[in-house]
Structures are given as structure tokens and as C-alpha cells.
Amino acid sequence: MTLNLPIELPIATDTVFRTFCPNTFSELHSPYGYANSGFKAICLNTQKYSDQNLYNLPVKTTPKTLETKKLDFGIALIQSFSVQKAGNAFVECEDIWHYAERNPMVSIALSDGATESSFSREWARELVKAFVDRDLPWQEVYACAANWLLPLQTSWQQWLTHQNLSWFAKRKSGEGAFATFVSLEVFADLSWKSLAVGDSCLFMVRDRCLQTSFPLQKSHEFNNRPRLIGTNVKAANINISQIHGDAKHCDRFYLATDAIACWIFKQLEVNQNPWVKLDELTSQELFAEWVTASREQYEIANDDTTLLCLEIQDATKIRCEP
């Protein structure tokens, strides 16, 4: 995500939510492609800044699973695809996500680092890991953002002071790192909660009809200065938007960074059904081919592009039918 950062970070405002359903299509589902569940490290190698190795990122880990009880439904991560901006290496992709199965919920978070800030990819990674792997009870997280963010910002500043950076790198990093953020947590009673800052979006879909979009509602709301979470902004002053609701069997939740989220809104605004096309993207290869073709036709912006999809499934079935 490329943007010009303001000196003063904008604060998220109250969000108004609406529910609508486009005309549905009658085509049959294409077979699902089941992505590897759990945390997928978007960056397979360490990134270097001023000749310093920053983080040793794991190539692949499995979901963090805590004690669970038997339920009549399951939550499957059925799509987890990312494509870097054209002209960049995959290890430069600044879209980072993390996923874990917890009792009594599933937790997933997606963040898009702001390109023009230093260490934005690393900050995005720390945001999603700190949220998903936290020890705080969910009640404290949703009551006040400072409960979750302040310890992370403190540890970030401590880490930064121990880096052997050039004078220019120190000056640049002192301005802070920034990233968007969106999360989803589904509980044992099928209630769900989401937090968001910026233009990474959540879409709740039932029977191929959009029930809720969050935090944005229209394609014209996307611009090059989204709201961000910064390392230097006081956690207590960051107003993170939140929403909650109830899910049913076969509901789907899509988490998307700005490029594909904007495409989804544009499809809906011309009475097209984007979920039909997204159903066809059953592998990373098909997703990458579609993103490349869409960029060439100027349908999707040339930016890091990530799509995640979770489905509420009957525990006795492999997948839900349309």
C-alpha cells in the first residue's frame, strides 16, 4: 500500500453499518480449494534495512490450538491468498495475517503496512500476532484498545533503540511505522466480533448475499490516506472501530486488503455478484493469475492483494452447499 503519510495520524470516526443484498446468481459453486490453515508467513525471508536483519520470520507454522469443546459446527479457513505488487518480490509484500484456534473461538487478523513508513511490514506482522496470540481476555480487548496496543508499542520502541541503524534510518524510523488492521473472532455460540482501522475490510456473506461490510461501505471511500495504527501514537487516543453480530451455518467471512476490497464494492455497485468469481479462485495459482489479469484491465489497483475466507460449516459435512 503506497501513500503519503500525514504528520498527525487521523483517528477513526464512528462507522454506520448497513445491510444489503445484490441480485444472486444461479451458477453452481466451483469446488473449493482448501488453503493451509494457520499462520502463513507472507514473507519467507528476512527483510534487511540498513544492513541489519530485522526479524527471523518462520516459513510456516501450524494454528495455535487451545483446549476446545465439541460443537455442532466447524470454522474452516478455505481461502488464504496473497499476491505482491507488480514489480516487487514476494518477500516485499506488506500484507500480513495471522490465525489461531482458541477456546471458545477462532481468531484471525489482517494488516497492510504503509509503504512509505519504515519497518511497516514488521509492524503489520507484530500487530496481527499480538492481537491473535494475546493473553488478555476478549472483554478487555474490546473495552479499550490501549489494553492491547500499549504493551506492543512499548516493546516496539525498546526493540528500535537497540538497532544499529545509520543516522538516516534512525531519523526515518523515529517518525513511526504505520499499518491498517482488521480482525475477526467467532465464538462458540456463533456470535462474532471485529475490530478495524483503515481500509482493510471484513465482508459477511450469507447465501451469496452481502450482510455486512466493515469498516467501509462504498468504493469511493478508498483513497491514498487511510486511517492507520502507528507505533508513536498514544494507544488511548486510537479510536478503533468495532462491530458484532451473529452467524449461521454456511455463512462466510471475507477479510481483504484495500485493492481487492475496493474491487468487491465496485462489483456490488453495478449489480454484479463478486462472490461467484471469488468461489472460482480455488488455489494460489488461480488467484495470482486472476489478480494479474484484473490489474492489466485496470479493474484492481496494482498493490499488495490479500484475500482470506472463513466458512461456518456443519461438523458432519465437508462443506456447505449453495
Coordinates of C-alpha atoms in Angstrom, one line a residue:
M1 CA 0.0 0.0 0.0
T2 CA 1.6 3.3 -1.1
L3 CA 0.5 6.6 0.4
N4 CA 1.7 9.9 1.7
L5 CA 1.6 9.8 5.5
P6 CA 0.4 12.9 7.3
I7 CA 2.3 14.1 10.3
E8 CA -0.7 13.7 12.6
L9 CA -2.4 10.3 12.4
P10 CA -6.2 10.6 11.7
I11 CA -8.4 9.0 14.2
A12 CA -11.1 6.6 13.2
T13 CA -14.6 8.0 13.4
D14 CA -17.9 6.4 14.2
T15 CA -19.0 3.9 11.5
V16 CA -22.5 3.5 10.2
F17 CA -23.3 0.0 9.0
R18 CA -25.9 -1.1 6.6
T19 CA -27.1 -4.4 5.2
F20 CA -27.9 -5.1 1.6
C21 CA -28.0 -8.0 -0.9
P22 CA -27.2 -7.8 -4.6
N23 CA -29.0 -10.0 -7.1
T24 CA -27.9 -13.5 -6.6
F25 CA -26.7 -15.8 -9.4
S26 CA -27.7 -19.3 -10.1
E27 CA -24.4 -20.8 -11.1
L28 CA -23.1 -23.8 -9.1
H29 CA -20.2 -23.5 -6.8
S30 CA -16.8 -24.4 -8.2
P31 CA -15.0 -27.0 -6.0
Y32 CA -13.4 -25.4 -3.0
G33 CA -9.7 -25.0 -2.7
Y34 CA -8.6 -25.5 0.9
A35 CA -5.6 -23.4 1.8
N36 CA -3.2 -24.3 4.5
S37 CA -4.9 -23.3 7.7
G38 CA -3.0 -21.4 10.4
F39 CA -0.3 -18.7 10.2
K40 CA 1.2 -18.3 6.8
A41 CA 4.3 -16.1 6.9
I42 CA 3.8 -13.8 4.0
C43 CA 7.5 -13.0 3.9
L44 CA 9.6 -16.1 3.5
N45 CA 12.9 -14.5 4.2
T46 CA 14.1 -11.7 6.5
Q47 CA 14.0 -8.2 5.2
K48 CA 17.1 -6.0 5.5
Y49 CA 17.2 -2.4 6.4
S50 CA 20.5 -0.5 6.7
D51 CA 22.3 -3.9 6.6
Q52 CA 20.5 -5.1 9.7
N53 CA 18.5 -8.3 9.8
L54 CA 15.2 -7.3 11.5
Y55 CA 13.2 -10.4 12.1
N56 CA 13.7 -14.2 11.6
L57 CA 10.2 -15.0 10.2
P58 CA 9.1 -18.6 10.2
V59 CA 8.4 -20.1 6.9
K60 CA 5.3 -21.9 8.2
T61 CA 3.6 -22.6 11.4
T62 CA 0.5 -24.5 12.4
P63 CA -2.5 -23.0 14.1
K64 CA -2.2 -22.4 17.8
T65 CA -4.8 -24.7 19.3
L66 CA -6.0 -24.5 22.9
E67 CA -8.5 -26.7 24.8
T68 CA -11.7 -27.0 22.8
K69 CA -15.2 -28.5 23.4
K70 CA -17.2 -30.5 20.9
L71 CA -19.5 -28.2 18.8
D72 CA -22.0 -28.9 16.1
F73 CA -20.2 -26.6 13.7
G74 CA -16.6 -26.0 12.5
I75 CA -14.9 -23.0 11.1
A76 CA -12.7 -23.6 8.1
L77 CA -10.1 -21.3 6.5
I78 CA -10.9 -22.1 2.9
Q79 CA -9.0 -19.3 1.1
S80 CA -5.8 -17.6 2.1
F81 CA -4.1 -16.0 -0.9
S82 CA -1.7 -13.1 -1.3
V83 CA -0.1 -11.5 -4.4
Q84 CA 2.6 -8.8 -4.1
K85 CA 2.6 -5.5 -6.0
A86 CA 3.8 -6.0 -9.6
G87 CA 7.5 -5.3 -9.9
N88 CA 8.2 -6.4 -6.3
A89 CA 9.5 -9.6 -4.8
F90 CA 7.1 -11.7 -2.8
V91 CA 9.2 -11.1 0.3
E92 CA 8.4 -7.4 -0.1
C93 CA 4.6 -8.0 0.3
E94 CA 3.4 -5.9 3.3
D95 CA 0.1 -7.7 3.7
I96 CA 0.5 -9.9 6.8
W97 CA -2.1 -12.1 8.5
H98 CA -2.2 -14.5 11.5
Y99 CA -4.7 -17.1 12.6
A100 CA -5.3 -19.3 15.6
E101 CA -8.0 -21.6 17.1
R102 CA -8.7 -20.7 20.7
N103 CA -11.3 -21.8 23.2
P104 CA -14.0 -20.9 22.6
M105 CA -13.3 -19.0 19.4
V106 CA -11.4 -18.7 16.2
S107 CA -9.3 -15.6 15.9
I108 CA -7.8 -14.1 12.7
A109 CA -6.3 -10.7 11.9
L110 CA -5.0 -9.0 8.7
S111 CA -2.8 -5.9 8.4
D112 CA -1.5 -3.9 5.5
G113 CA 1.8 -2.0 6.2
A114 CA 2.0 1.6 4.9
T115 CA 4.8 1.5 2.3
E116 CA 6.3 5.0 3.0
S117 CA 6.9 4.4 6.7
S118 CA 10.0 2.5 8.0
F119 CA 9.5 -1.1 9.1
S120 CA 5.8 -1.1 8.1
R121 CA 5.9 -4.8 7.2
E122 CA 7.4 -5.7 10.5
W123 CA 4.9 -3.5 12.3
A124 CA 2.0 -5.2 10.5
R125 CA 3.3 -8.6 11.5
E126 CA 3.6 -7.5 15.2
L127 CA 0.0 -6.1 15.1
V128 CA -1.6 -9.4 13.9
K129 CA 0.5 -11.6 16.1
A130 CA 0.0 -9.5 19.3
F131 CA -3.8 -9.5 18.7
V132 CA -4.3 -13.2 17.9
D133 CA -1.8 -14.6 20.4
R134 CA -2.7 -12.3 23.3
D135 CA -3.3 -13.5 26.8
L136 CA -5.8 -10.7 27.6
P137 CA -9.5 -11.8 27.9
W138 CA -11.6 -10.7 24.9
Q139 CA -13.7 -8.5 27.2
E140 CA -10.7 -6.3 27.9
V141 CA -9.6 -6.1 24.3
Y142 CA -13.0 -4.8 23.1
A143 CA -13.4 -2.5 26.1
C144 CA -10.3 -0.4 25.4
A145 CA -7.7 -0.5 22.6
A146 CA -5.0 0.6 25.0
N147 CA -5.2 -2.7 26.9
W148 CA -3.9 -4.5 23.8
L149 CA -1.8 -1.9 21.9
L150 CA 0.1 -0.1 24.7
P151 CA 2.3 -3.1 25.6
L152 CA 3.0 -3.7 21.9
Q153 CA 4.0 -0.1 21.3
T154 CA 6.3 -0.1 24.4
S155 CA 8.1 -3.3 23.3
W156 CA 8.4 -1.9 19.8
Q157 CA 10.2 1.3 21.0
Q158 CA 12.5 -0.8 23.2
W159 CA 13.4 -3.0 20.2
L160 CA 14.0 0.0 18.0
T161 CA 16.5 1.6 20.4
H162 CA 18.7 -1.5 20.3
Q163 CA 19.0 -1.5 16.5
N164 CA 22.3 -0.4 15.0
L165 CA 20.9 1.9 12.3
S166 CA 22.5 4.7 10.2
W167 CA 21.6 8.2 11.1
F168 CA 19.2 8.4 8.2
A169 CA 17.5 5.1 9.2
K170 CA 17.2 6.3 12.8
R171 CA 15.6 9.6 11.7
K172 CA 13.2 7.8 9.4
S173 CA 12.2 5.1 11.9
G174 CA 11.7 7.8 14.5
E175 CA 8.7 9.0 12.5
G176 CA 7.0 5.7 13.3
A177 CA 5.6 2.7 11.4
F178 CA 2.0 2.5 10.3
A179 CA -0.5 -0.1 9.1
T180 CA -4.2 -0.8 8.6
F181 CA -5.8 -3.5 10.6
V182 CA -9.0 -5.7 10.6
S183 CA -9.8 -8.7 12.7
L184 CA -12.5 -11.4 13.2
E185 CA -13.3 -13.6 16.2
V186 CA -16.1 -16.2 16.2
F187 CA -17.3 -17.6 19.5
A188 CA -18.8 -20.9 20.5
D189 CA -22.4 -19.5 20.2
L190 CA -21.7 -18.3 16.7
S191 CA -21.6 -14.7 17.8
W192 CA -18.7 -12.7 16.3
K193 CA -16.8 -9.5 16.8
S194 CA -14.5 -7.4 14.6
L195 CA -12.1 -4.5 15.0
A196 CA -10.8 -2.3 12.2
V197 CA -8.7 0.7 11.4
G198 CA -8.2 1.9 7.8
D199 CA -9.3 0.3 4.5
S200 CA -8.7 -3.4 5.1
C201 CA -12.2 -4.8 5.2
L202 CA -14.4 -7.5 6.5
F203 CA -17.4 -8.9 4.5
M204 CA -20.0 -11.2 6.0
V205 CA -21.8 -13.1 3.3
R206 CA -24.9 -15.4 3.6
D207 CA -26.2 -17.3 0.6
R208 CA -24.0 -15.2 -1.7
C209 CA -25.6 -12.0 -0.4
L210 CA -23.6 -9.4 1.5
Q211 CA -25.0 -9.0 5.0
T212 CA -22.4 -6.6 6.4
S213 CA -19.3 -4.7 5.3
F214 CA -16.9 -3.2 7.8
P215 CA -15.5 -0.6 8.3
L216 CA -16.1 0.8 4.8
Q217 CA -19.4 0.8 2.8
K218 CA -18.6 2.1 -0.7
S219 CA -15.8 2.1 -3.3
H220 CA -15.4 5.9 -3.2
E221 CA -14.3 5.7 0.5
F222 CA -10.9 4.3 -0.6
N223 CA -8.1 6.9 -1.0
N224 CA -4.3 7.1 -0.5
R225 CA -4.6 8.4 3.1
P226 CA -6.4 5.7 5.1
R227 CA -6.6 5.7 8.8
L228 CA -3.7 3.8 10.4
I229 CA -2.4 2.4 13.6
G230 CA 1.0 3.9 14.4
T231 CA 3.9 3.0 16.7
N232 CA 4.2 6.5 18.0
V233 CA 0.5 7.4 18.5
K234 CA -0.8 7.0 22.1
A235 CA -2.8 3.8 22.2
A236 CA -5.5 5.5 24.3
N237 CA -6.1 8.1 21.5
I238 CA -6.6 5.5 18.8
N239 CA -10.3 5.0 18.3
I240 CA -10.6 1.5 16.7
S241 CA -14.0 0.9 15.1
Q242 CA -15.8 -2.3 16.2
I243 CA -18.8 -4.3 15.1
H244 CA -20.5 -7.5 16.3
G245 CA -23.2 -9.9 15.1
D246 CA -24.4 -13.5 14.9
A247 CA -23.5 -16.0 12.3
K248 CA -25.3 -19.1 10.9
H249 CA -24.1 -22.4 9.4
C250 CA -22.7 -21.8 5.9
D251 CA -22.0 -18.1 6.5
R252 CA -18.7 -16.8 5.1
F253 CA -16.4 -14.1 6.3
Y254 CA -14.0 -12.5 3.8
L255 CA -11.1 -10.4 5.0
A256 CA -9.4 -8.3 2.3
T257 CA -6.8 -5.6 1.9
D258 CA -7.7 -2.4 0.0
A259 CA -7.1 -3.4 -3.6
I260 CA -9.5 -6.4 -3.7
A261 CA -11.9 -4.9 -1.1
C262 CA -12.4 -1.9 -3.5
W263 CA -13.0 -4.3 -6.4
I264 CA -15.7 -6.1 -4.3
F265 CA -17.5 -2.8 -3.7
K266 CA -17.3 -1.8 -7.4
Q267 CA -18.8 -5.2 -8.4
L268 CA -21.7 -4.8 -6.0
E269 CA -22.4 -1.2 -7.1
V270 CA -23.0 -2.3 -10.7
N271 CA -25.3 -5.2 -9.5
Q272 CA -22.6 -7.9 -10.1
N273 CA -22.0 -10.7 -7.6
P274 CA -18.3 -10.8 -6.7
W275 CA -18.7 -14.0 -4.5
V276 CA -19.3 -16.1 -7.6
K277 CA -15.9 -15.1 -9.1
L278 CA -14.2 -15.5 -5.7
D279 CA -15.6 -19.0 -5.4
E280 CA -13.7 -20.0 -8.6
L281 CA -10.3 -19.0 -7.1
T282 CA -9.5 -22.3 -5.6
S283 CA -5.7 -22.1 -5.4
Q284 CA -2.9 -19.5 -5.0
E285 CA -2.0 -20.0 -8.7
L286 CA -5.6 -19.2 -9.9
F287 CA -5.7 -16.2 -7.6
A288 CA -2.4 -14.8 -8.8
E289 CA -3.5 -15.3 -12.5
W290 CA -6.8 -13.5 -11.9
V291 CA -5.2 -10.6 -10.0
T292 CA -2.6 -10.1 -12.8
A293 CA -5.3 -10.1 -15.5
S294 CA -7.5 -7.8 -13.4
R295 CA -4.6 -5.3 -13.0
E296 CA -3.9 -5.3 -16.7
Q297 CA -7.6 -4.4 -17.3
Y298 CA -7.4 -1.7 -14.6
E299 CA -10.1 -3.4 -12.5
I300 CA -7.8 -3.9 -9.5
A301 CA -5.1 -1.4 -8.3
N302 CA -1.5 -2.5 -8.6
D303 CA -0.9 -3.1 -4.9
D304 CA -0.3 -5.9 -2.5
T305 CA -3.5 -8.0 -2.6
T306 CA -4.7 -10.5 0.0
L307 CA -7.9 -12.4 0.4
L308 CA -8.9 -14.6 3.4
C309 CA -12.2 -16.5 3.7
L310 CA -13.6 -18.4 6.7
E311 CA -16.7 -20.5 6.4
I312 CA -19.0 -21.8 9.2
Q313 CA -19.5 -25.5 8.4
D314 CA -21.8 -28.2 9.8
A315 CA -19.5 -30.5 11.7
T316 CA -20.9 -33.5 9.9
K317 CA -20.3 -32.1 6.4
I318 CA -17.2 -31.4 4.4
R319 CA -18.5 -28.1 3.1
C320 CA -21.8 -26.2 2.8
E321 CA -23.7 -26.3 -0.4
P322 CA -25.2 -23.2 -2.1

